[in-house]
mmCIF file of C-alpha atoms in Angstrom:
data_model
loop_
_atom_site.group_PDB
_atom_site.id
_atom_site.type_symbol
_atom_site.label_atom_id
_atom_site.label_comp_id
_atom_site.label_asym_id
_atom_site.label_seq_id
_atom_site.Cartn_x
_atom_site.Cartn_y
_atom_site.Cartn_z
ATOM 1 C CA MET A 958 102.208 120.940 98.687
ATOM 2 C CA GLU A 959 100.773 120.853 102.470
ATOM 3 C CA TYR A 960 97.490 118.796 103.123
ATOM 4 C CA THR A 961 94.400 121.484 104.115
ATOM 5 C CA PHE A 962 93.146 119.153 106.895
ATOM 6 C CA GLU A 963 93.603 119.490 110.958
ATOM 7 C CA SER A 964 97.107 117.965 112.500
ATOM 8 C CA ASP A 965 94.663 116.542 114.233
ATOM 9 C CA GLU A 966 92.385 114.540 112.023
ATOM 10 C CA ILE A 967 94.629 113.699 109.899
ATOM 11 C CA GLU A 968 96.804 111.532 113.061
ATOM 12 C CA ASN A 969 93.696 110.297 113.566
ATOM 13 C CA LYS A 970 93.447 108.958 110.092
ATOM 14 C CA ILE A 971 96.776 107.243 109.763
ATOM 15 C CA SER A 972 96.204 105.795 113.155
ATOM 16 C CA PHE A 973 93.155 103.790 111.876
ATOM 17 C CA ILE A 974 94.984 102.877 108.435
ATOM 18 C CA GLU A 975 97.854 101.449 110.499
ATOM 19 C CA LYS A 976 95.355 99.702 112.726
ATOM 20 C CA MET A 977 93.697 98.346 109.379
ATOM 21 C CA ALA A 978 96.444 97.746 107.671
ATOM 22 C CA GLY A 979 97.545 95.039 110.502
ATOM 23 C CA ARG A 980 94.687 93.447 110.514
ATOM 24 C CA MET A 981 94.438 92.899 106.871
ATOM 25 C CA ARG A 982 97.737 91.457 106.984
ATOM 26 C CA GLU A 983 96.032 89.077 109.221
ATOM 27 C CA GLN A 984 93.045 88.538 107.683
ATOM 28 C CA ALA A 985 95.370 88.054 104.040
ATOM 29 C CA LEU A 986 97.921 85.059 106.011
ATOM 30 C CA LYS A 987 94.016 83.498 107.103
ATOM 31 C CA MET A 988 92.969 83.171 103.911
ATOM 32 C CA ALA A 989 96.266 81.959 102.334
ATOM 33 C CA TYR A 990 96.872 78.756 105.265
ATOM 34 C CA SER A 991 92.935 77.651 104.670
ATOM 35 C CA VAL A 992 93.712 77.207 100.887
ATOM 36 C CA GLY A 993 96.180 74.471 101.949
ATOM 37 C CA SER A 994 97.369 72.997 98.731
ATOM 38 C CA ILE A 995 95.877 75.197 95.512
ATOM 39 C CA GLY A 996 98.504 77.870 97.567
ATOM 40 C CA SER A 997 98.280 81.349 96.785
ATOM 41 C CA HIS A 998 100.184 84.110 95.673
ATOM 42 C CA ILE A 999 101.419 85.302 99.161
ATOM 43 C CA GLY A 1000 104.520 87.378 98.755
ATOM 44 C CA GLY A 1001 103.043 90.152 96.470
ATOM 45 C CA GLY A 1002 99.667 90.227 98.131
ATOM 46 C CA LEU A 1003 101.515 91.039 101.738
ATOM 47 C CA SER A 1004 103.316 93.595 99.678
ATOM 48 C CA MET A 1005 100.685 95.850 98.945
ATOM 49 C CA ILE A 1006 99.097 96.222 102.524
ATOM 50 C CA GLU A 1007 99.799 99.331 103.328
ATOM 51 C CA ILE A 1008 98.762 100.346 99.875
ATOM 52 C CA MET A 1009 95.542 98.892 99.333
ATOM 53 C CA ALA A 1010 94.974 99.729 103.649
ATOM 54 C CA THR A 1011 95.546 103.789 102.504
ATOM 55 C CA LEU A 1012 93.471 104.018 99.650
ATOM 56 C CA TYR A 1013 90.784 102.605 100.943
ATOM 57 C CA GLY A 1014 90.904 103.429 104.434
ATOM 58 C CA GLY A 1015 91.606 107.017 103.684
ATOM 59 C CA ILE A 1016 91.767 107.896 99.739
ATOM 60 C CA LEU A 1017 88.432 106.568 97.501
ATOM 61 C CA ARG A 1018 85.726 107.742 97.085
ATOM 62 C CA PHE A 1019 83.058 105.493 97.992
ATOM 63 C CA ASP A 1020 79.984 104.240 99.582
ATOM 64 C CA PRO A 1021 79.068 100.034 99.855
ATOM 65 C CA ASP A 1022 75.506 100.981 100.068
ATOM 66 C CA ASN A 1023 74.916 101.845 96.569
ATOM 67 C CA PRO A 1024 78.231 100.511 95.086
ATOM 68 C CA GLU A 1025 77.517 101.898 91.573
ATOM 69 C CA TRP A 1026 77.567 105.545 92.575
ATOM 70 C CA ASP A 1027 78.111 107.460 90.219
ATOM 71 C CA ASN A 1028 80.666 109.919 91.152
ATOM 72 C CA ARG A 1029 82.499 107.005 92.900
ATOM 73 C CA ASP A 1030 86.263 106.609 92.525
ATOM 74 C CA ARG A 1031 87.188 104.379 90.251
ATOM 75 C CA PHE A 1032 90.482 101.189 91.951
ATOM 76 C CA ILE A 1033 91.821 98.430 89.131
ATOM 77 C CA LEU A 1034 94.007 96.138 90.427
ATOM 78 C CA SER A 1035 95.441 95.110 87.441
ATOM 79 C CA LYS A 1036 98.460 92.996 89.521
ATOM 80 C CA GLY A 1037 94.999 90.615 89.937
ATOM 81 C CA HIS A 1038 96.879 88.401 91.655
ATOM 82 C CA GLY A 1039 97.552 91.111 94.579
ATOM 83 C CA VAL A 1040 94.199 89.584 95.972
ATOM 84 C CA LEU A 1041 94.465 89.173 98.943
ATOM 85 C CA ALA A 1042 95.322 92.767 99.558
ATOM 86 C CA TYR A 1043 92.876 93.536 97.635
ATOM 87 C CA TYR A 1044 89.829 90.618 99.275
ATOM 88 C CA THR A 1045 90.647 91.941 103.030
ATOM 89 C CA ALA A 1046 90.371 95.994 101.657
ATOM 90 C CA LEU A 1047 87.301 95.154 100.619
ATOM 91 C CA ALA A 1048 86.230 93.425 103.301
ATOM 92 C CA GLU A 1049 87.577 96.660 105.660
ATOM 93 C CA ALA A 1050 85.604 98.570 103.568
ATOM 94 C CA GLY A 1051 82.255 97.419 104.129
ATOM 95 C CA PHE A 1052 81.473 95.439 100.869
ATOM 96 C CA PHE A 1053 80.991 92.326 102.388
ATOM 97 C CA SER A 1054 82.027 90.423 105.971
ATOM 98 C CA THR A 1055 85.255 89.110 106.834
ATOM 99 C CA ASP A 1056 83.877 86.081 107.187
ATOM 100 C CA GLU A 1057 83.384 85.712 104.327
ATOM 101 C CA LEU A 1058 87.517 86.463 103.313
ATOM 102 C CA LEU A 1059 87.736 82.319 104.504
ATOM 103 C CA LYS A 1060 85.414 81.994 100.629
ATOM 104 C CA PHE A 1061 88.835 82.597 99.477
ATOM 105 C CA GLU A 1062 89.214 80.247 96.393
ATOM 106 C CA VAL A 1063 85.740 78.238 97.505
ATOM 107 C CA SER A 1064 84.289 76.991 94.534
ATOM 108 C CA GLY A 1065 81.657 78.607 92.942
ATOM 109 C CA GLU A 1066 81.844 81.586 95.449
ATOM 110 C CA PHE A 1067 83.140 86.010 94.544
ATOM 111 C CA LEU A 1068 86.628 85.511 95.616
ATOM 112 C CA PRO A 1069 88.563 83.281 93.436
ATOM 113 C CA GLY A 1070 92.529 83.650 92.820
ATOM 114 C CA HIS A 1071 91.523 86.579 90.365
ATOM 115 C CA PRO A 1072 89.233 89.031 90.326
ATOM 116 C CA ILE A 1073 86.097 89.158 88.801
ATOM 117 C CA LEU A 1074 83.893 91.850 87.791
ATOM 118 C CA ASN A 1075 81.530 91.948 90.810
ATOM 119 C CA MET A 1076 80.245 95.404 91.542
ATOM 120 C CA GLU A 1077 77.834 94.384 94.568
ATOM 121 C CA LYS A 1078 81.638 93.151 96.219
ATOM 122 C CA GLY A 1079 83.011 95.901 95.461
ATOM 123 C CA ILE A 1080 84.359 94.876 91.853
ATOM 124 C CA GLU A 1081 85.666 97.078 89.118
ATOM 125 C CA CYS A 1082 87.342 95.038 86.677
ATOM 126 C CA SER A 1083 88.341 91.626 86.135
ATOM 127 C CA THR A 1084 91.407 91.557 85.864
ATOM 128 C CA GLY A 1085 94.607 88.854 85.978
ATOM 129 C CA SER A 1086 96.050 88.585 83.030
ATOM 130 C CA LEU A 1087 99.091 91.038 83.692
ATOM 131 C CA GLY A 1088 98.928 94.064 81.576
ATOM 132 C CA MET A 1089 95.524 94.775 81.200
ATOM 133 C CA GLY A 1090 94.450 96.631 83.905
ATOM 134 C CA LEU A 1091 96.214 99.853 83.351
ATOM 135 C CA PRO A 1092 94.892 100.539 79.403
ATOM 136 C CA PHE A 1093 90.962 99.728 80.968
ATOM 137 C CA GLY A 1094 91.922 102.442 83.727
ATOM 138 C CA ALA A 1095 92.504 105.139 80.720
ATOM 139 C CA GLY A 1096 89.873 104.557 79.809
ATOM 140 C CA ILE A 1097 87.628 104.779 82.193
ATOM 141 C CA ALA A 1098 89.587 108.034 83.108
ATOM 142 C CA LEU A 1099 89.495 109.360 79.926
ATOM 143 C CA ALA A 1100 85.784 108.386 80.285
ATOM 144 C CA GLY A 1101 85.346 110.391 83.397
ATOM 145 C CA LYS A 1102 86.917 113.862 81.938
ATOM 146 C CA MET A 1103 84.941 113.105 78.715
ATOM 147 C CA GLU A 1104 81.509 113.447 80.861
ATOM 148 C CA LYS A 1105 82.619 116.079 83.198
ATOM 149 C CA LYS A 1106 82.383 113.357 86.136
ATOM 150 C CA PRO A 1107 84.382 113.988 88.790
ATOM 151 C CA TYR A 1108 85.879 110.815 90.193
ATOM 152 C CA LEU A 1109 89.464 110.035 90.393
ATOM 153 C CA THR A 1110 90.731 106.582 88.716
ATOM 154 C CA TYR A 1111 93.529 104.309 90.345
ATOM 155 C CA VAL A 1112 94.853 101.550 88.711
ATOM 156 C CA LEU A 1113 97.332 99.123 91.178
ATOM 157 C CA VAL A 1114 100.451 97.695 88.833
ATOM 158 C CA GLY A 1115 102.715 95.526 90.020
ATOM 159 C CA ASP A 1116 106.614 96.520 88.720
ATOM 160 C CA GLY A 1117 107.163 92.832 87.002
ATOM 161 C CA GLU A 1118 104.210 93.818 85.482
ATOM 162 C CA CYS A 1119 105.696 96.316 83.270
ATOM 163 C CA ASP A 1120 107.652 94.591 81.478
ATOM 164 C CA GLU A 1121 104.206 94.225 79.612
ATOM 165 C CA GLY A 1122 104.207 95.974 76.263
ATOM 166 C CA SER A 1123 100.953 97.472 77.018
ATOM 167 C CA ILE A 1124 101.508 99.089 80.274
ATOM 168 C CA TRP A 1125 103.786 101.801 78.414
ATOM 169 C CA GLU A 1126 101.196 102.146 75.328
ATOM 170 C CA ALA A 1127 98.328 102.673 77.887
ATOM 171 C CA ALA A 1128 100.755 105.520 79.257
ATOM 172 C CA MET A 1129 101.291 107.011 76.199
ATOM 173 C CA PHE A 1130 97.433 107.670 75.755
ATOM 174 C CA ALA A 1131 97.002 108.572 79.000
ATOM 175 C CA SER A 1132 99.780 110.888 78.349
ATOM 176 C CA HIS A 1133 98.681 112.299 74.975
ATOM 177 C CA TYR A 1134 95.249 113.065 76.566
ATOM 178 C CA HIS A 1135 96.336 115.048 79.708
ATOM 179 C CA LEU A 1136 94.509 111.885 82.390
ATOM 180 C CA SER A 1137 95.073 114.067 85.648
ATOM 181 C CA ASN A 1138 92.495 111.956 86.890
ATOM 182 C CA LEU A 1139 94.360 108.739 86.179
ATOM 183 C CA ILE A 1140 96.994 108.123 89.483
ATOM 184 C CA VAL A 1141 99.346 105.122 89.000
ATOM 185 C CA ILE A 1142 99.843 103.313 91.684
ATOM 186 C CA VAL A 1143 103.806 100.929 91.175
ATOM 187 C CA ASP A 1144 104.530 98.129 94.091
ATOM 188 C CA HIS A 1145 108.091 97.963 93.977
ATOM 189 C CA ASN A 1146 108.995 94.919 95.167
ATOM 190 C CA LYS A 1147 111.537 94.147 92.907
ATOM 191 C CA LEU A 1148 111.141 90.509 92.469
ATOM 192 C CA GLN A 1149 108.913 88.748 89.989
ATOM 193 C CA TYR A 1150 107.811 85.243 89.420
ATOM 194 C CA ASP A 1151 111.188 84.735 87.326
ATOM 195 C CA GLY A 1152 113.727 86.367 89.848
ATOM 196 C CA PRO A 1153 114.601 90.177 90.442
ATOM 197 C CA CYS A 1154 113.126 92.528 88.445
ATOM 198 C CA CYS A 1155 116.580 93.518 87.609
ATOM 199 C CA ASP A 1156 118.178 90.558 85.767
ATOM 200 C CA VAL A 1157 114.778 89.495 84.138
ATOM 201 C CA MET A 1158 114.007 92.476 82.723
ATOM 202 C CA ASN A 1159 116.143 96.211 84.246
ATOM 203 C CA LEU A 1160 113.980 99.121 83.636
ATOM 204 C CA ASP A 1161 115.910 101.179 86.177
ATOM 205 C CA ASN A 1162 115.457 104.104 85.481
ATOM 206 C CA PHE A 1163 112.030 103.698 86.752
ATOM 207 C CA LYS A 1164 111.125 107.855 87.830
ATOM 208 C CA ALA A 1165 113.056 108.442 84.494
ATOM 209 C CA LYS A 1166 111.304 105.919 82.608
ATOM 210 C CA TRP A 1167 107.641 107.221 83.797
ATOM 211 C CA GLU A 1168 108.681 110.346 83.594
ATOM 212 C CA SER A 1169 109.567 110.710 80.125
ATOM 213 C CA PHE A 1170 106.364 109.177 79.314
ATOM 214 C CA GLY A 1171 104.744 112.622 80.520
ATOM 215 C CA TRP A 1172 104.089 111.135 83.295
ATOM 216 C CA GLU A 1173 104.525 113.333 87.231
ATOM 217 C CA VAL A 1174 106.428 111.058 89.240
ATOM 218 C CA THR A 1175 107.043 110.684 93.298
ATOM 219 C CA GLU A 1176 108.267 108.033 94.732
ATOM 220 C CA VAL A 1177 107.225 107.039 98.257
ATOM 221 C CA ASP A 1178 107.688 103.942 101.159
ATOM 222 C CA GLY A 1179 105.266 101.828 99.999
ATOM 223 C CA HIS A 1180 104.987 100.701 103.835
ATOM 224 C CA ASN A 1181 104.451 103.471 105.580
ATOM 225 C CA ILE A 1182 100.946 104.489 105.451
ATOM 226 C CA ARG A 1183 101.830 108.582 106.595
ATOM 227 C CA ASP A 1184 104.268 108.443 103.361
ATOM 228 C CA LEU A 1185 101.263 107.455 101.182
ATOM 229 C CA TYR A 1186 98.644 109.023 102.658
ATOM 230 C CA HIS A 1187 100.401 112.147 101.876
ATOM 231 C CA ALA A 1188 101.564 111.666 98.595
ATOM 232 C CA PHE A 1189 97.647 110.207 97.521
ATOM 233 C CA SER A 1190 96.512 113.490 98.945
ATOM 234 C CA CYS A 1191 98.718 115.490 96.534
ATOM 235 C CA CYS A 1192 97.614 113.800 93.554
ATOM 236 C CA THR A 1193 94.083 114.258 94.449
ATOM 237 C CA GLN A 1194 94.917 117.430 94.956
ATOM 238 C CA SER A 1195 97.312 118.665 92.852
ATOM 239 C CA ALA A 1196 97.024 121.372 89.796
ATOM 240 C CA ILE A 1197 99.099 119.555 87.593
ATOM 241 C CA VAL A 1198 97.419 118.899 83.793
ATOM 242 C CA LYS A 1199 99.590 115.264 84.343
ATOM 243 C CA PRO A 1200 98.395 111.375 84.449
ATOM 244 C CA HIS A 1201 99.864 111.381 88.011
ATOM 245 C CA VAL A 1202 102.319 107.531 89.168
ATOM 246 C CA ILE A 1203 103.257 107.497 92.992
ATOM 247 C CA ILE A 1204 106.285 104.453 92.485
ATOM 248 C CA ALA A 1205 106.202 102.599 95.898
ATOM 249 C CA SER A 1206 109.651 100.945 97.232
ATOM 250 C CA THR A 1207 107.717 97.876 98.687
ATOM 251 C CA ILE A 1208 108.687 94.429 100.460
ATOM 252 C CA LYS A 1209 107.689 91.230 98.908
ATOM 253 C CA GLY A 1210 106.244 89.113 101.856
ATOM 254 C CA LYS A 1211 105.960 92.006 103.880
ATOM 255 C CA GLY A 1212 105.617 91.068 108.069
ATOM 256 C CA VAL A 1213 106.800 87.567 107.715
ATOM 257 C CA SER A 1214 110.428 86.523 108.423
ATOM 258 C CA PHE A 1215 110.874 84.075 106.386
ATOM 259 C CA MET A 1216 109.042 84.913 103.220
ATOM 260 C CA GLU A 1217 110.610 89.055 102.772
ATOM 261 C CA ASN A 1218 112.615 89.037 99.804
ATOM 262 C CA ASN A 1219 112.167 85.752 98.894
ATOM 263 C CA LYS A 1220 111.216 84.519 95.513
ATOM 264 C CA ALA A 1221 109.963 81.443 96.686
ATOM 265 C CA TRP A 1222 106.793 82.585 97.913
ATOM 266 C CA HIS A 1223 105.541 84.661 95.051
ATOM 267 C CA HIS A 1224 102.860 81.439 94.770
ATOM 268 C CA SER A 1225 102.962 79.272 97.335
ATOM 269 C CA VAL A 1226 101.621 77.506 99.885
ATOM 270 C CA LEU A 1227 102.361 77.377 104.264
ATOM 271 C CA SER A 1228 102.750 74.739 106.555
ATOM 272 C CA ARG A 1229 100.773 74.724 109.744
ATOM 273 C CA LYS A 1230 104.324 75.516 111.247
ATOM 274 C CA GLN A 1231 104.587 78.267 109.160
ATOM 275 C CA TYR A 1232 101.890 79.453 109.209
ATOM 276 C CA ASP A 1233 101.777 79.599 112.805
ATOM 277 C CA GLN A 1234 105.219 81.554 112.864
ATOM 278 C CA ALA A 1235 103.575 84.329 110.438
ATOM 279 C CA ILE A 1236 101.016 85.233 112.704
ATOM 280 C CA GLU A 1237 102.765 85.387 115.858
ATOM 281 C CA GLU A 1238 105.120 87.638 114.236
ATOM 282 C CA ILE A 1239 102.824 89.275 112.761
ATOM 283 C CA ARG A 1240 100.522 90.287 115.599
ATOM 284 C CA GLY A 1241 103.752 91.054 116.892
ATOM 285 C CA ALA A 1242 104.131 93.769 114.673
ATOM 286 C CA ASN A 1243 100.621 94.899 115.142
ATOM 287 C CA ASN A 1244 100.949 95.092 119.348
ATOM 288 C CA ASP A 1245 104.484 97.074 119.174
#
């Protein structure tokens, strides 16, 4: 499918999202360092930065001044531990200031280690127990279809999360009810807490599995914003009466050399030396 936008508009949007992703990655590291010995889920947060930047920088329909707008698109972070990317995206989108990101994991504040429903701050759903976000999203999409609402429902899941049976139950449900207003994104970074996904529970051929459940499947480089933007645009404009899944191939710990493809950074603590190196690498990449 071709774009229905002018090329200059596309280029400006992609440039905007790329800069947004750079800021988000740096902010995510600042948040991770700020919690000290508590640690955070850094690797899986960094792997989904470009996905979240593309969604909140150019795809989702929302209004921070009217967060419960009835026709807003719904987004659910099913891999609830990916909040470093989620919260930075919400701040960039204007739901709260970037200064408030340093309230991450502060007792009594609104930015815990897994998201809690807070419509004022743009958080549609409490998640954290893996496998629950897609069932929530499928129900929301069905409600939208039954009520003939224009909103789309987006759910981001982890590839390790796809070991959960509830993911595939919801996938069957969505296919059965022809929920073409449901778009799932899989953060396919190929690592989970216990190690490589292929060793813990081999789900290959991943694309074929989703297709066998009746989904329209797109595979994309999850760090290429142009490709992500194109994939999302195709899904939103598609006339295919099936739920859509975008399998985004990503790198756990993306952007920081000692974190990339290293399962030790699924959840860990940044020392000052590591933080300084990470920030230097991220800023260097942002200036390229």
